[in-house]
Coordinates of C-alpha atoms and ligand atoms in Angstrom, one line a residue:
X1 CA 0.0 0.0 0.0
X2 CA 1.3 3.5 -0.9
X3 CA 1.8 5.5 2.2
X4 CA -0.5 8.1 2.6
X5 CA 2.4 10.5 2.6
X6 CA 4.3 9.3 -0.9
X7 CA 0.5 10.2 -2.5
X8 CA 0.6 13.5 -0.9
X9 CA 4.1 14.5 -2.1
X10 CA 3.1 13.0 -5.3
X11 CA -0.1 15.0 -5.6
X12 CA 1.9 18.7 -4.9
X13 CA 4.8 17.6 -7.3
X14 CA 2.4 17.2 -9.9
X15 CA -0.1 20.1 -9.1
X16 CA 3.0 22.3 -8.9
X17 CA 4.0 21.1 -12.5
X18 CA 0.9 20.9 -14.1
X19 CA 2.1 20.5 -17.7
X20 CA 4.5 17.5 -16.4
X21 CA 1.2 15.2 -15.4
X22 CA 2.9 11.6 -16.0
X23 CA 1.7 9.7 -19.0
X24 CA 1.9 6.0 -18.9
X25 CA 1.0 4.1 -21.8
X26 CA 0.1 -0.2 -20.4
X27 CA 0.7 -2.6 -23.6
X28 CA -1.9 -5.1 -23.1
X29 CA -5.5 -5.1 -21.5
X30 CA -5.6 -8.6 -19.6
X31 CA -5.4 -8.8 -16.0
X32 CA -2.1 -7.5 -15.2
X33 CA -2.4 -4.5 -18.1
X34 CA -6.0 -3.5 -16.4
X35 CA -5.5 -3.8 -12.5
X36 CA -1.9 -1.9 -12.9
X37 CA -4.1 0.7 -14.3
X38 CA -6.8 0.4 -11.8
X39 CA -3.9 1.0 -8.9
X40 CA -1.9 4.0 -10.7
X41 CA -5.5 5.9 -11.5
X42 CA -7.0 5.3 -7.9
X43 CA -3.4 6.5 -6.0
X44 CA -2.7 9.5 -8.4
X45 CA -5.2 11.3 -9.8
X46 CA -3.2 13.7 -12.0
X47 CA -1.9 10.8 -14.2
X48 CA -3.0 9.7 -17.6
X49 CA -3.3 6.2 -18.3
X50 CA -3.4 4.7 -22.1
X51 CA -4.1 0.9 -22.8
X52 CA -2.7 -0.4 -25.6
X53 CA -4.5 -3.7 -27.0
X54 CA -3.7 -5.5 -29.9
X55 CA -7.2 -7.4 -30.3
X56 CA -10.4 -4.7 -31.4
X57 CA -11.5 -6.7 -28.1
X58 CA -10.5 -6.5 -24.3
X59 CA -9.4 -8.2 -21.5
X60 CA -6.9 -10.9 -22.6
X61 CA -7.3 -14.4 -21.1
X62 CA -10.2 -13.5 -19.0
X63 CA -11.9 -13.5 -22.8
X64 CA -9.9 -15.8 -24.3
X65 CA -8.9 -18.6 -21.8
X66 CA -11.4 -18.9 -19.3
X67 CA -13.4 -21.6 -19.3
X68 CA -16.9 -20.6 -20.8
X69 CA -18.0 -23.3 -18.0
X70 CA -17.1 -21.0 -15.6
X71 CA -18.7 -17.4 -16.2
X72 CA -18.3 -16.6 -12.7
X73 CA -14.6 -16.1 -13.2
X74 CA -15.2 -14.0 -15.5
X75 CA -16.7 -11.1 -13.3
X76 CA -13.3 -9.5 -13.0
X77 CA -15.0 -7.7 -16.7
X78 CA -17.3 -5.4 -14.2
X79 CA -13.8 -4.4 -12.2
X80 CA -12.5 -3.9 -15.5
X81 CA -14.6 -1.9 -17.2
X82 CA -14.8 0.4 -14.3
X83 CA -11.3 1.1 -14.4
X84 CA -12.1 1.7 -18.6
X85 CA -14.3 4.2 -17.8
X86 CA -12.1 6.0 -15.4
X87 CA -11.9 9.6 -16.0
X88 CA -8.1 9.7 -16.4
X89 CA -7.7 6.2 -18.2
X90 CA -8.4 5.3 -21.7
X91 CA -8.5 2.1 -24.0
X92 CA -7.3 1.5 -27.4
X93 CA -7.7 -1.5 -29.2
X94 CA -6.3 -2.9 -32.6
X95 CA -3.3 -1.6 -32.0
X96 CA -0.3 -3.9 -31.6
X97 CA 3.3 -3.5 -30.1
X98 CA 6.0 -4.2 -32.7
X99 CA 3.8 -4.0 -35.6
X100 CA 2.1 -0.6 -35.5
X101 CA 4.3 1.0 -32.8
X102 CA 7.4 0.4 -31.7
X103 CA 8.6 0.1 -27.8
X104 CA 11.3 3.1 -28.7
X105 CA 8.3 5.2 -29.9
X106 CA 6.0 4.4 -27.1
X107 CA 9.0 5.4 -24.9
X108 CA 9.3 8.6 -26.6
X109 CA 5.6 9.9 -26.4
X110 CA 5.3 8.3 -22.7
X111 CA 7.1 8.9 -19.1
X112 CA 6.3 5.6 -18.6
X113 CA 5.6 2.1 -20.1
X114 CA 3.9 -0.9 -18.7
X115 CA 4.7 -3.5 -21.1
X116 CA 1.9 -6.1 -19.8
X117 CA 1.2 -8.4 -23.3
X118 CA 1.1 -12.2 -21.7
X119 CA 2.2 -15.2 -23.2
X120 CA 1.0 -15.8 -26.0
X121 CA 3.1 -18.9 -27.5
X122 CA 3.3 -22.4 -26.0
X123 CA 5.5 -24.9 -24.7
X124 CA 6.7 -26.9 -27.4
X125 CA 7.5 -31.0 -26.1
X126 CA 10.2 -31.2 -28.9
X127 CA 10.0 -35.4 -29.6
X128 CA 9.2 -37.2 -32.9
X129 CA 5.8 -36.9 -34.2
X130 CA 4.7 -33.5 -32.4
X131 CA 4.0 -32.0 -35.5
X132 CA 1.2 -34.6 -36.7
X133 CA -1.7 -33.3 -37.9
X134 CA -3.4 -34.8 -35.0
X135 CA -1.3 -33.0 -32.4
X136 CA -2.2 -29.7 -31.3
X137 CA -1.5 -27.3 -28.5
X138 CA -3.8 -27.1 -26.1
X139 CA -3.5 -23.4 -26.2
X140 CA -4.7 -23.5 -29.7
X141 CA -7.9 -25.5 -28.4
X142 CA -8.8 -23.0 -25.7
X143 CA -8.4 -20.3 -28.7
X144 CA -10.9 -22.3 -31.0
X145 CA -13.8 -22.6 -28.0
X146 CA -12.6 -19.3 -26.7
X147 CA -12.9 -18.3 -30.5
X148 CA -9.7 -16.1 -30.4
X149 CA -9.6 -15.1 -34.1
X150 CA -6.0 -16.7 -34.7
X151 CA -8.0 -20.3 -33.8
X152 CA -11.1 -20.4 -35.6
X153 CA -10.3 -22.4 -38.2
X154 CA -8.5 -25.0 -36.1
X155 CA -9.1 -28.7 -37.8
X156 CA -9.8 -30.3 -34.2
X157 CA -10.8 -33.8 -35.7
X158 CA -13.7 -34.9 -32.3
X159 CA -14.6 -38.2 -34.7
X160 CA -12.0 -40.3 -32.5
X161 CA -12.6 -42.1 -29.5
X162 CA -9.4 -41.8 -27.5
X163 CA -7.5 -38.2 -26.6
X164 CA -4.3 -37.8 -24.8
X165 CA -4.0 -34.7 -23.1
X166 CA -0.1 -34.3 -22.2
X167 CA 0.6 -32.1 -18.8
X168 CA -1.6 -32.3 -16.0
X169 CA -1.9 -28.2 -15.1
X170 CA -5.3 -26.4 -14.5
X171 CA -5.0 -25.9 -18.9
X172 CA -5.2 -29.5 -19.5
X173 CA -8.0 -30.4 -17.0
X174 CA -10.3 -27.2 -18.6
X175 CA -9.6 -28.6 -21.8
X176 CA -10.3 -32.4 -20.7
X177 CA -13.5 -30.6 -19.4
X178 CA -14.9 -29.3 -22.4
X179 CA -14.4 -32.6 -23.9
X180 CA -16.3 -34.9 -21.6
X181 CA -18.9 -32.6 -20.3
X182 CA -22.6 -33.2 -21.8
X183 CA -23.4 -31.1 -24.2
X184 CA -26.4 -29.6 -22.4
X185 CA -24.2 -28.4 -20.3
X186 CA -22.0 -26.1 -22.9
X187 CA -24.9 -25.2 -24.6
X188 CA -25.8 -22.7 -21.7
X189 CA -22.0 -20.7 -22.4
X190 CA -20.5 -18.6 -24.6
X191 CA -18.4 -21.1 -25.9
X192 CA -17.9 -20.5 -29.7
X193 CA -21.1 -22.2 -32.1
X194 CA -18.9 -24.1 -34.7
X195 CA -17.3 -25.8 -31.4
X196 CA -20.9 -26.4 -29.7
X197 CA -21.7 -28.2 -33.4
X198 CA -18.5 -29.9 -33.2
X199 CA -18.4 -30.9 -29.8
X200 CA -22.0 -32.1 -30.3
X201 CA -20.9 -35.2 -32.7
X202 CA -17.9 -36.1 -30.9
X203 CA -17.1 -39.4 -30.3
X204 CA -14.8 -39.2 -27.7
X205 CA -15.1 -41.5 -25.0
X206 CA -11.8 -41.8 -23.1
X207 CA -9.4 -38.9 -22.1
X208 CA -6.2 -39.9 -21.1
X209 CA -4.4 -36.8 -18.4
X210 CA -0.1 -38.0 -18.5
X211 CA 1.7 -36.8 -16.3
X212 CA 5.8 -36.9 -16.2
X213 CA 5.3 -37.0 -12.1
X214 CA 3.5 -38.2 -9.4
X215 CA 0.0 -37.7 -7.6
X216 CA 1.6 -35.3 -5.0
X217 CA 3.3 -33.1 -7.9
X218 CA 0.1 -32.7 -10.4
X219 CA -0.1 -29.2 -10.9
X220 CA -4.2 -28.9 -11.0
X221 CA -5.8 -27.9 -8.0
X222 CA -8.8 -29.3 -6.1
X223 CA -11.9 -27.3 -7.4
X224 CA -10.6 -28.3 -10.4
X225 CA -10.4 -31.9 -10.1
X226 CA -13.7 -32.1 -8.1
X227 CA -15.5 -30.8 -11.0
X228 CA -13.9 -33.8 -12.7
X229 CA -14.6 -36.2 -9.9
X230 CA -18.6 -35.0 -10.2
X231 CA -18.4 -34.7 -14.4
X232 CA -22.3 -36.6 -15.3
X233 CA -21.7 -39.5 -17.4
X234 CA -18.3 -39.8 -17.1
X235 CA -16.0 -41.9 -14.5
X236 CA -12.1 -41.2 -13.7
X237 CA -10.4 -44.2 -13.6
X238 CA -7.0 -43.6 -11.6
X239 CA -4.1 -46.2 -11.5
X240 CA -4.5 -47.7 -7.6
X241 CA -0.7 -48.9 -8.1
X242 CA 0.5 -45.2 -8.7
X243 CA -1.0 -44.5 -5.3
X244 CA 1.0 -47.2 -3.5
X245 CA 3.9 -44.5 -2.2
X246 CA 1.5 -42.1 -1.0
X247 CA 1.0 -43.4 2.7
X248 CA -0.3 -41.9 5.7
X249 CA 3.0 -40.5 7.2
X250 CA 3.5 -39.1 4.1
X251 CA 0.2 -37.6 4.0
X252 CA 0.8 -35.8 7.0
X253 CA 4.0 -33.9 5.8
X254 CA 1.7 -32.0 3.3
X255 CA 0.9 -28.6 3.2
X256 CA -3.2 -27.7 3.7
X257 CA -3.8 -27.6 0.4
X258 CA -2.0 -30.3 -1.1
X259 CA -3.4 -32.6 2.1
X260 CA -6.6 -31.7 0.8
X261 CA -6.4 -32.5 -2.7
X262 CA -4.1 -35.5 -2.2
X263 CA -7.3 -37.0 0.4
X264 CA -9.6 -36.5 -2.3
X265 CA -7.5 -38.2 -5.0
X266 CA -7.2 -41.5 -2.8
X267 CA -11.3 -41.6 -1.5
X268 CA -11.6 -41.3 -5.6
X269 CA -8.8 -44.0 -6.0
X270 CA -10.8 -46.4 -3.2
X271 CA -14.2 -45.8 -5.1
X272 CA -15.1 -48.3 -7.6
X273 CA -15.8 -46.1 -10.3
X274 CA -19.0 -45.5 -11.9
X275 CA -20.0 -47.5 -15.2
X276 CA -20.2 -44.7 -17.4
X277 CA -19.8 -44.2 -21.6
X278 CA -17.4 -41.9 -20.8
X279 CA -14.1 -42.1 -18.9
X280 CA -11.4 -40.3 -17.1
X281 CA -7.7 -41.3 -17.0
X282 CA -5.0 -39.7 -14.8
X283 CA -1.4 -41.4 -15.7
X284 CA 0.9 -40.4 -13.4
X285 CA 5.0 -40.9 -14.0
X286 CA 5.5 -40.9 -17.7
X287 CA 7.3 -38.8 -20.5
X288 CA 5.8 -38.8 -23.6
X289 CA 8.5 -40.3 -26.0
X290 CA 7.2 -40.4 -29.5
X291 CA 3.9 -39.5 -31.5
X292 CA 2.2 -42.0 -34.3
X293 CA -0.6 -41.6 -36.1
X294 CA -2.7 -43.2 -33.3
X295 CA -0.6 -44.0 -30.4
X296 CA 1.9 -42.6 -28.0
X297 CA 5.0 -44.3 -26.7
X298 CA 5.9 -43.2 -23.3
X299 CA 8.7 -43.4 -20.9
X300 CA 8.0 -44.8 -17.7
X301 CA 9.6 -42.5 -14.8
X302 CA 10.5 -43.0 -11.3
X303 CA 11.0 -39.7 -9.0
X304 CA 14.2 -38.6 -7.9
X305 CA 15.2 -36.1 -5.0
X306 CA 14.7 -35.7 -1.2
X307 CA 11.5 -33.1 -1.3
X308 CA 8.4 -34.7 -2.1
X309 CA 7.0 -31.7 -3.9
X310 CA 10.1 -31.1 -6.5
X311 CA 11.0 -34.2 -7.4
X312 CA 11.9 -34.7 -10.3
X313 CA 10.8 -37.4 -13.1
X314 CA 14.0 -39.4 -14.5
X315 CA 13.5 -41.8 -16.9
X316 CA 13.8 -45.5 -16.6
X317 CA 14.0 -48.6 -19.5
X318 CA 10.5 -49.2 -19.3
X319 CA 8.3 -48.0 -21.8
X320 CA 4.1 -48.1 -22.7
X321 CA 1.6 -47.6 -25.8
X322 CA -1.7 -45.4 -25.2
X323 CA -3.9 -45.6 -27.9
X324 CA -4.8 -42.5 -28.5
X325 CA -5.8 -40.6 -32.0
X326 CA -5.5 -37.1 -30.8
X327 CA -3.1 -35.8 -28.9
X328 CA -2.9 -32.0 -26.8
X329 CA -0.1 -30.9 -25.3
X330 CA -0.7 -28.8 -22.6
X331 CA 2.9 -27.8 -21.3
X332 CA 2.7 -24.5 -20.2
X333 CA 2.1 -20.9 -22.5
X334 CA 5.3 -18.7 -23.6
X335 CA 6.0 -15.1 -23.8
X336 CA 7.5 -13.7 -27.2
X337 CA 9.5 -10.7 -27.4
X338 CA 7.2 -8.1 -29.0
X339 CA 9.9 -5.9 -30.2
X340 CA 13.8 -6.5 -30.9
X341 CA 14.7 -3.8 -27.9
X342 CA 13.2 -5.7 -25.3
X343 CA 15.4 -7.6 -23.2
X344 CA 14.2 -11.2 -23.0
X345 CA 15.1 -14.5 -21.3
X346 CA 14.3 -16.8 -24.6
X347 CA 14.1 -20.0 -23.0
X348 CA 12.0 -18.7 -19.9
X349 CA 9.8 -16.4 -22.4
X350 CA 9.7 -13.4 -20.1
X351 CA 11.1 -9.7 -20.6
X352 CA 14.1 -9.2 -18.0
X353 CA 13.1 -7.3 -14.8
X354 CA 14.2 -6.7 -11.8
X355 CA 10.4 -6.6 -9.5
X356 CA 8.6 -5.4 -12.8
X357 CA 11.5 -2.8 -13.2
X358 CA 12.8 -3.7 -16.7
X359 CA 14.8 0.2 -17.4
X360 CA 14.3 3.6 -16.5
X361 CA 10.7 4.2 -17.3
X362 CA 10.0 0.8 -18.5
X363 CA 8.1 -2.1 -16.5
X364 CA 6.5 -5.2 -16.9
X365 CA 4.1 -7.1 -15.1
X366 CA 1.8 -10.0 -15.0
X367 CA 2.6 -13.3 -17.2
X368 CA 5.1 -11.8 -19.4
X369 CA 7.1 -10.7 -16.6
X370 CA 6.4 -14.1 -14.5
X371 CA 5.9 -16.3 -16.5
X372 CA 2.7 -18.2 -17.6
X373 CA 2.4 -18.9 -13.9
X374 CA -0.4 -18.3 -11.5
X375 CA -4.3 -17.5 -11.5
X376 CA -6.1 -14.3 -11.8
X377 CA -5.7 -13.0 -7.9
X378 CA -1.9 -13.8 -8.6
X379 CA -2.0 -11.6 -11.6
X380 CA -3.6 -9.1 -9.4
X381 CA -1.0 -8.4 -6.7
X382 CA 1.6 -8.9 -9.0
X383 CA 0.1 -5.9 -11.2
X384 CA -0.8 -3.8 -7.9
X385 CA 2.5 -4.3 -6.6
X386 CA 4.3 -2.7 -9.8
X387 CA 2.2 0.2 -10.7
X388 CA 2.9 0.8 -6.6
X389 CA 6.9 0.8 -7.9
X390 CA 6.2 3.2 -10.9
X391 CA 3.9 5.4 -8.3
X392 CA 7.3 5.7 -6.3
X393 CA 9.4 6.0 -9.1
X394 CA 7.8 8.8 -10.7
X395 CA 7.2 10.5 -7.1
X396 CA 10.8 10.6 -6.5
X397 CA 12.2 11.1 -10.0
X398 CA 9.4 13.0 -11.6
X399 CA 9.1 13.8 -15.4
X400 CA 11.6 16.0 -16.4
X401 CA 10.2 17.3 -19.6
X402 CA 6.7 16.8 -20.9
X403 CA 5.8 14.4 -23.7
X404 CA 2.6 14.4 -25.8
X405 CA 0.9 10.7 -24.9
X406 CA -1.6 9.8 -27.2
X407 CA -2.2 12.7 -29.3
X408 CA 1.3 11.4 -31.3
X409 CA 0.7 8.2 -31.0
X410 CA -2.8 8.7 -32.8
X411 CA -1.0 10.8 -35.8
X412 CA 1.5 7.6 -35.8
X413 CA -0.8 5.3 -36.1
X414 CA -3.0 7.3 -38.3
X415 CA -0.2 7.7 -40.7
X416 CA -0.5 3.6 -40.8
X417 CA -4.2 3.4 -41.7
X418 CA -4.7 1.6 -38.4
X419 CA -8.0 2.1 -37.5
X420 CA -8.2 2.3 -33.4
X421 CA -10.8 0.7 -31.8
X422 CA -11.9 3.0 -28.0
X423 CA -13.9 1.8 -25.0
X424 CA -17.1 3.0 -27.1
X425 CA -16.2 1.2 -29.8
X426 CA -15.5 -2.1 -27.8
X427 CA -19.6 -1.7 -26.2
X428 CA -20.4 -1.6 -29.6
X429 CA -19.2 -5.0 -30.2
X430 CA -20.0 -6.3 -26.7
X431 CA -23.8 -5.2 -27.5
X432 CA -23.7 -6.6 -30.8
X433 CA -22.2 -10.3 -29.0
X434 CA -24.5 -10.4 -26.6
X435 CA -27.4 -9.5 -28.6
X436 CA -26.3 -12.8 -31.2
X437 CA -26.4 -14.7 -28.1
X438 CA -29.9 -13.9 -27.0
X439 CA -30.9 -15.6 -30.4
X440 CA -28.9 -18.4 -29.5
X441 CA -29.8 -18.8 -25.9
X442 CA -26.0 -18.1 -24.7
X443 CA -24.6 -15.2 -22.9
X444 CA -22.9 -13.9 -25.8
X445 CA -21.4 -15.7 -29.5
X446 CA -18.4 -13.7 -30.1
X447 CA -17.2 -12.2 -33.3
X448 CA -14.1 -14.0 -34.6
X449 CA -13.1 -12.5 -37.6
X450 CA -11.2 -9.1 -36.7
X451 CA -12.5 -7.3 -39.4
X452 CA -15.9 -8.0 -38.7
X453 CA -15.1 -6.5 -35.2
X454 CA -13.4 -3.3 -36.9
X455 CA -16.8 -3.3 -38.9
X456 CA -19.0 -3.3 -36.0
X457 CA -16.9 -0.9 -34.1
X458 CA -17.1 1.8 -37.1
X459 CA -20.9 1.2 -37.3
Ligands
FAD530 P1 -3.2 -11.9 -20.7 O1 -4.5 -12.2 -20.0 O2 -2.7 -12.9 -21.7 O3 -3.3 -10.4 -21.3 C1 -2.4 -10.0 -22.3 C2 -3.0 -9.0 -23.3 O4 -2.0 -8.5 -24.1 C3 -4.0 -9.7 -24.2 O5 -5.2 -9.0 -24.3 C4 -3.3 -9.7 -25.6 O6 -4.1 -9.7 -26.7 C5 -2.4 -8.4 -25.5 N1 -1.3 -8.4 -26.4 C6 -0.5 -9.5 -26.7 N2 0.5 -9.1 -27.5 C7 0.3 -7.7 -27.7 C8 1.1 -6.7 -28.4 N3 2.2 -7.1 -29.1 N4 0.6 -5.5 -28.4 C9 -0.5 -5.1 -27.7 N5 -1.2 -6.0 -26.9 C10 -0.8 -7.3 -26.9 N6 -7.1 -17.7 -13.8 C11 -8.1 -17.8 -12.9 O7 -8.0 -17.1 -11.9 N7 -9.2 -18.5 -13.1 C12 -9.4 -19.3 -14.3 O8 -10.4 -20.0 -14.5 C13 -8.3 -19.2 -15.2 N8 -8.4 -19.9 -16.4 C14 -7.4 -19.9 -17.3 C15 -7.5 -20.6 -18.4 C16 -6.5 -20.6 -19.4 C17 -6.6 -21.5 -20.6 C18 -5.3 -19.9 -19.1 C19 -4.2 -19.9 -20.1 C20 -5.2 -19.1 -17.9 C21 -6.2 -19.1 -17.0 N9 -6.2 -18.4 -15.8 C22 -7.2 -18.4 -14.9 C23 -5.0 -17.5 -15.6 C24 -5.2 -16.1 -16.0 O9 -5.8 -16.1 -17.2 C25 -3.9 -15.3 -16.0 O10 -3.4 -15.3 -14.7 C26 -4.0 -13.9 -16.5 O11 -4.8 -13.8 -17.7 C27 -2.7 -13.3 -16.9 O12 -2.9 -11.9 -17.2 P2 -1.9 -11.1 -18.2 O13 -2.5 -9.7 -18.2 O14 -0.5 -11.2 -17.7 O15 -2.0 -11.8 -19.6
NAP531 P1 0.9 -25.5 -15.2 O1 0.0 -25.4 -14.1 O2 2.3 -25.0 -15.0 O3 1.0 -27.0 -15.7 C1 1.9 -27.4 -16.7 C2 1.9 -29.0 -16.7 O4 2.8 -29.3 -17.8 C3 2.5 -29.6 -15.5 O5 1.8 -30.8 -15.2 C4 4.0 -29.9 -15.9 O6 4.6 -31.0 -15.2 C5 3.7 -30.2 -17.4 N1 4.9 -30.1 -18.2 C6 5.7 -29.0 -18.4 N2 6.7 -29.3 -19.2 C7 6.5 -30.6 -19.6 C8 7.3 -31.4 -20.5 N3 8.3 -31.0 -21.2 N4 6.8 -32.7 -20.6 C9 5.8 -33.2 -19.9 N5 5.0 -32.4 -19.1 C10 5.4 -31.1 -18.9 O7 0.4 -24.7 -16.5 P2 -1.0 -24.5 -17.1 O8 -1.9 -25.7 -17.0 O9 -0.7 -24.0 -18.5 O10 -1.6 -23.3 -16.3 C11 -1.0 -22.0 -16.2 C12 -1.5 -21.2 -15.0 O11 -2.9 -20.9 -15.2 C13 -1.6 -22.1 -13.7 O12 -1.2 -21.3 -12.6 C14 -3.0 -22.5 -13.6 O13 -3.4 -22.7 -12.3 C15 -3.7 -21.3 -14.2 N6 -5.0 -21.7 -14.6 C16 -6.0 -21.7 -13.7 C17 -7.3 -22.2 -14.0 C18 -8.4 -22.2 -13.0 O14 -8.2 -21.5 -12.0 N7 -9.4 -22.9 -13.2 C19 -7.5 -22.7 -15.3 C20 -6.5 -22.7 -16.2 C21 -5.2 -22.2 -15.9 P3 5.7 -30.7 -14.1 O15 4.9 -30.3 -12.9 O16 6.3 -32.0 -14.0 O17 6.6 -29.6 -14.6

């Protein structure tokens, strides 16, 4: 929390120099690019806040990778559009970093820049046979029900009766969701209409969840896999033997939460499951080795190293065939460096930063300065906590000279042709989804073709 007296000082410095109000320009309007702005706009009121976005559309992965099973996440949009319609901060949209601007513009026309674009690439598992037509990213399949433009046309293939969903992270399970859930169910959503048709001729009966580790290293967490556990028509089938190292002394050396989730897994394990036409897998201890058309050779592990919670997974001679005609990998999202001056850690996919402090005037936050790590609320302090850093930073520095902000960038950009999309230009759109879902009986059917959004926003 900003003391009370850093905002005072703050506010005279800036009254005193009234020309000199900072201008920050955030690049990116997900979680981290919207609470930052939320923080910097409540604290100092003489500050002008610009949100950069490349989609016509906000809000990131709150949009975009949120499961459309699970609207009530999605009520961070309310906090979000409050902040939107702040007095002193303003959206634009369609306009994207590295392509239309560059960072050593933005740094010229701003005092300050919150670079806060995500991850938007994926983990890649780097073995024979990823690249088969019937393996996919799972952060391509989020995009297709999400209907993120980029993924509308994915050729998801449901006519198969075996999937093998690689990783076992909160991604994976959503996704292993969406496959097994009834269709009645999705119908209620926003999930995308050509993947409602597709989902509704599926065949898929058995989803297969491999893991490289063990039951006390899976990354989901317990809301998660209860939702599994309750799935209608569907039963998860564990492996009791995988279970065998998981005793009651070693049960008590857990944390809360992982106690909690571990106690569930085993009364699950001791059940016998349901019959049901659908089924559940979680494979624990195996490293996917090579991809075939409709199988998947893996490496059976065992787990090295003294803490039970970072073991690793180290490979032994023995090796097993799934069947499986689809596979997703769902390894973890990657940031990209947006423009050659940014520092970036390659292999980590983040910008280099010191607590969200990348160079003078510079910052990043959220999962481009992280990593694709962590949940909404994590996003949250994360972003809170570097706009409080640029608050101080600007309160003891102070812009030395002034710097025109938007009114530049907008002769920039309209030198480009790019048409930028504002906050009214984004209700447009959100009417105009919402109102297509009324017809359909969903919350909303989003527009996935960009220029159709550009089209409605111009309207
Ligand atoms: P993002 O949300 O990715 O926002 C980045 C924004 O930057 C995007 O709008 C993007 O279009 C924009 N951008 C990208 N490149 C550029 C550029 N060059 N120029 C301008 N703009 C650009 N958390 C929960 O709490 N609950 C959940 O149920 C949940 N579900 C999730 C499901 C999935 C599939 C995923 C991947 C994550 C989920 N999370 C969930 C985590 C949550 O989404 C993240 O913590 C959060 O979105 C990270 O916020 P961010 O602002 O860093 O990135
Ligand atoms: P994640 O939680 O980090 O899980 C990644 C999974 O991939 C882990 O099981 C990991 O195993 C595995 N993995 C990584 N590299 C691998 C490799 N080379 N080979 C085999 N397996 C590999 O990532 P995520 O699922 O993408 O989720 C990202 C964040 O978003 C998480 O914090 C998650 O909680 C959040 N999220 C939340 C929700 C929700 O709240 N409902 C929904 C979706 C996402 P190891 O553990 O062995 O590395």
């Amino acid at each position: 929390m900003l003391r009370n007296s850093t905002v005072s000082i703050a506010r005279r410095y800036f009254c005193d120099v009234k020309s000199l109000k900072p201008k920050v320009c955030v690049v990116g309007a997900g979680p981290a690019g919207f609470y930052a702005a939320q923080h910097l706009a409540k604290k100092l009121k003489e500050i002008q806040v610009d949100i950069l976005e490349k989609l016509p559309v906000p809000f990131g992965l709150v949009r975009f990778g949120v499961a459309p099973d699970h609207p009530e996440v999605k009520n961070v949009i309310h906090t979000f559009t409050k902040t939107a319609e702040s007095p002193n901060v303003n959206f634009y949209g369609n306009i994207t970093l590295g392509q239309d601007v560059s960072l050593r513009q933005l740094r010229e026309l701003y005092h300050v820049v919150l670079l806060t674009y995500g991850a938007e690439q994926n983990q890649k598992l780097n073995i024979p046979g990823d690249s088969h037509e019937m393996c996919f990213a799972a952060r391509k399949v989020v995009g297709w029900y999400n209907g993120v433009p980029s993924d509308a046309n994915l050729c998801l293939d449901l006519n198969c009766e075996s999937v093998a969903l690689i990783g076992q992270g909160n991604v994976a399970i959503d996704v292993a969701r969406i496959l097994l859930t009834p269709i009645d169910e999705l119908k209620k959503t926003d999930i995308t209409q050509y993947a409602l048709d597709q989902l509704s001729t599926s065949k898929v009966k058995r989803v297969y969840l491999i893991g490289r580790r063990g039951p006390l290293q899976a990354a989901f967490t317990i809301k998660e896999l209860r939702e599994m556990l309750k799935l209608p028509n569907c039963s998860t089938i564990w492996r009791e033997e995988q279970f065998q190292d998981v005793t009651p002394d070693v049960i008590n050396k857990l944390g809360r939460p992982k106690k909690r989730i571990t106690e569930l897994m085993l009364k699950s394990v001791r059940e016998s499951p349901r019959e049901n036409p659908k089924g559940f897998y979680p494979i624990f201890m195996r490293t996917p080795l090579e991809i075939f058309e409709n199988k998947i050779l893996l490496g059976v592990n065992k787990l090295a190293g003294d803490d039970l919670l970072t073991q690793k997974a180290v490979l032994t001679d023995n090796k097993e065939t799934i069947e499986s005609e689809l596979v997703i990998t769902s390894i973890g999202y990657k940031g990209v460096p947006a423009d050659p001056d940014l520092p970036f850690i390659e292999d980590k996919g983040v910008v280099k930063n010191d607590a969200g402090r990348v160079d003078k005037g510079l910052y990043t936050s959220g999962w481009l300065a992280s990593g694709p790590m962590g949940v909404i609320l994590t996003t949250m302090s994360n972003a809170f906590g570097v706009a409080e850093q640029i608050i101080k930073d600007i309160t003891n520095e102070g812009p030395q000279e002034p710097k025109p902000g938007f009114s530049e960038l907008k002769r920039v950009l309209q030198s480009k042709n790019v048409q930028i999309v504002e906050w009214s230009d984004w209700e447009k759109i959100d009417k105009y989804e919402v109102e297509q879902g009324e017809k359909l009986g969903k919350p909303r059917e989003k527009v996935l073709d960009v220029r159709k959004m550009l089209e409605i926003a111009s309207g």
